[in-house]
Amino acid sequence: MPTTLVGALVEGKPNYTTIAHVGITDPGSVSLGMNKMHFTNVGIRMNGTFSVNIPSVNMVEKTDYCGLISGKKLDKSRLFKTFFGTLRTAPMIEECPINMECKLTRTVDFPSHDIFIGEIVATYCDEAVLSDGIVDLAKVEPILFAMNDRSYWKLGGRFAKAWSVGNKLKKTK
Amino acid sequence: MPTTLVGALVEGKPNYTTIAHVGITDPGSVSLGMNKMHFTNVGIRMNGTFSVNIPSVNMVEKTDYCGLISGKKLDKSRLFKTFFGTLRTAPMIEECPINMECKLTRTVDFPSHDIFIGEIVATYCDEAVLSDGIVDLAKVEPILFAMNDRSYWKLGGRFAKAWSVGNKLKKTK
């Protein structure tokens, strides 16, 4: 899964936490599986907004650090340069090449987790990670996460076109 | 996102479709963002069960093909060798190195999509993709998917330990 930094305004301050248990629901919405212990959850519920920020491989220390310490103990607004967008209450991280600001539309309640589903209201992108006008993941260098070995992985190379490579089989069936 | 093949029994036959808009909710559950047009949705709703199969890079043609044609038009039970597990109604793909059989616990309704959330009841794994008893993603060679360039990507290398690499910053803050 892609490792993200989720942002919310908690007690008036930007707070960020590291979340890789994310998902895509319908094409315009994302989901976050967030343990109820997180300080960030308080802000998401209060404001009904959050951000999803995609850090690059060179941010791995800060990204991991952000998940090691709770916002209850550390003022994480000092870790990153924050900016705000149209929603005004979803703090985003300047250093991350991609940021999405989201409006909370549904919360699915699990015993230990809040599943926050948010509609993406705006996406911000560093021009340096574009190729021919679209996001180039080779330039983004996302931090991929695997729970089974508790490790971060890099993205490899693009190797096939979707809705295309399978056409070869169409002819033979 | 990881590309998966989602399986369900539809009209008594195993059917599979290609879904990369997946998610992790609480640690024991997965979510699928599935367009309501999919034939597979009918079986998931009817049986309350489904499978999530992880194909490897060498299965990219079949995986993509599976998303190009609807089960309404093609009997996809012929594409793969199917096996069943404890749930009896969640067909799984023998050729995929990892299979999860899931019990549908919640459905979140979107205008165009069903978000199916399922509890993972059992996970099956080819011994060939294990290293020291745990799944080694370098051996699984999952097919990663990006919507922005409609392409499949390979997984790169493991480069840092989670809940660990950030400790370096702890000492200096």
mmCIF file of C-alpha atoms in Angstrom, chain B residues 25 33 50 67 74 83 133 139 158:
data_model
loop_
_atom_site.group_PDB
_atom_site.id
_atom_site.type_symbol
_atom_site.label_atom_id
_atom_site.label_comp_id
_atom_site.label_asym_id
_atom_site.label_seq_id
_atom_site.Cartn_x
_atom_site.Cartn_y
_atom_site.Cartn_z
ATOM 1 C CA THR B 25 -9.862 -0.972 6.723
ATOM 2 C CA GLY B 33 -14.491 -0.258 -4.654
ATOM 3 C CA PHE B 50 -15.774 -13.148 -2.028
ATOM 4 C CA GLY B 67 -10.945 -6.731 -16.500
ATOM 5 C CA LEU B 74 -17.386 -14.807 -21.004
ATOM 6 C CA PHE B 83 -10.251 -23.956 -5.543
ATOM 7 C CA GLY B 133 8.212 -18.298 7.002
ATOM 8 C CA LYS B 139 8.944 -13.299 -4.681
ATOM 9 C CA ARG B 158 12.756 -3.031 0.306
#
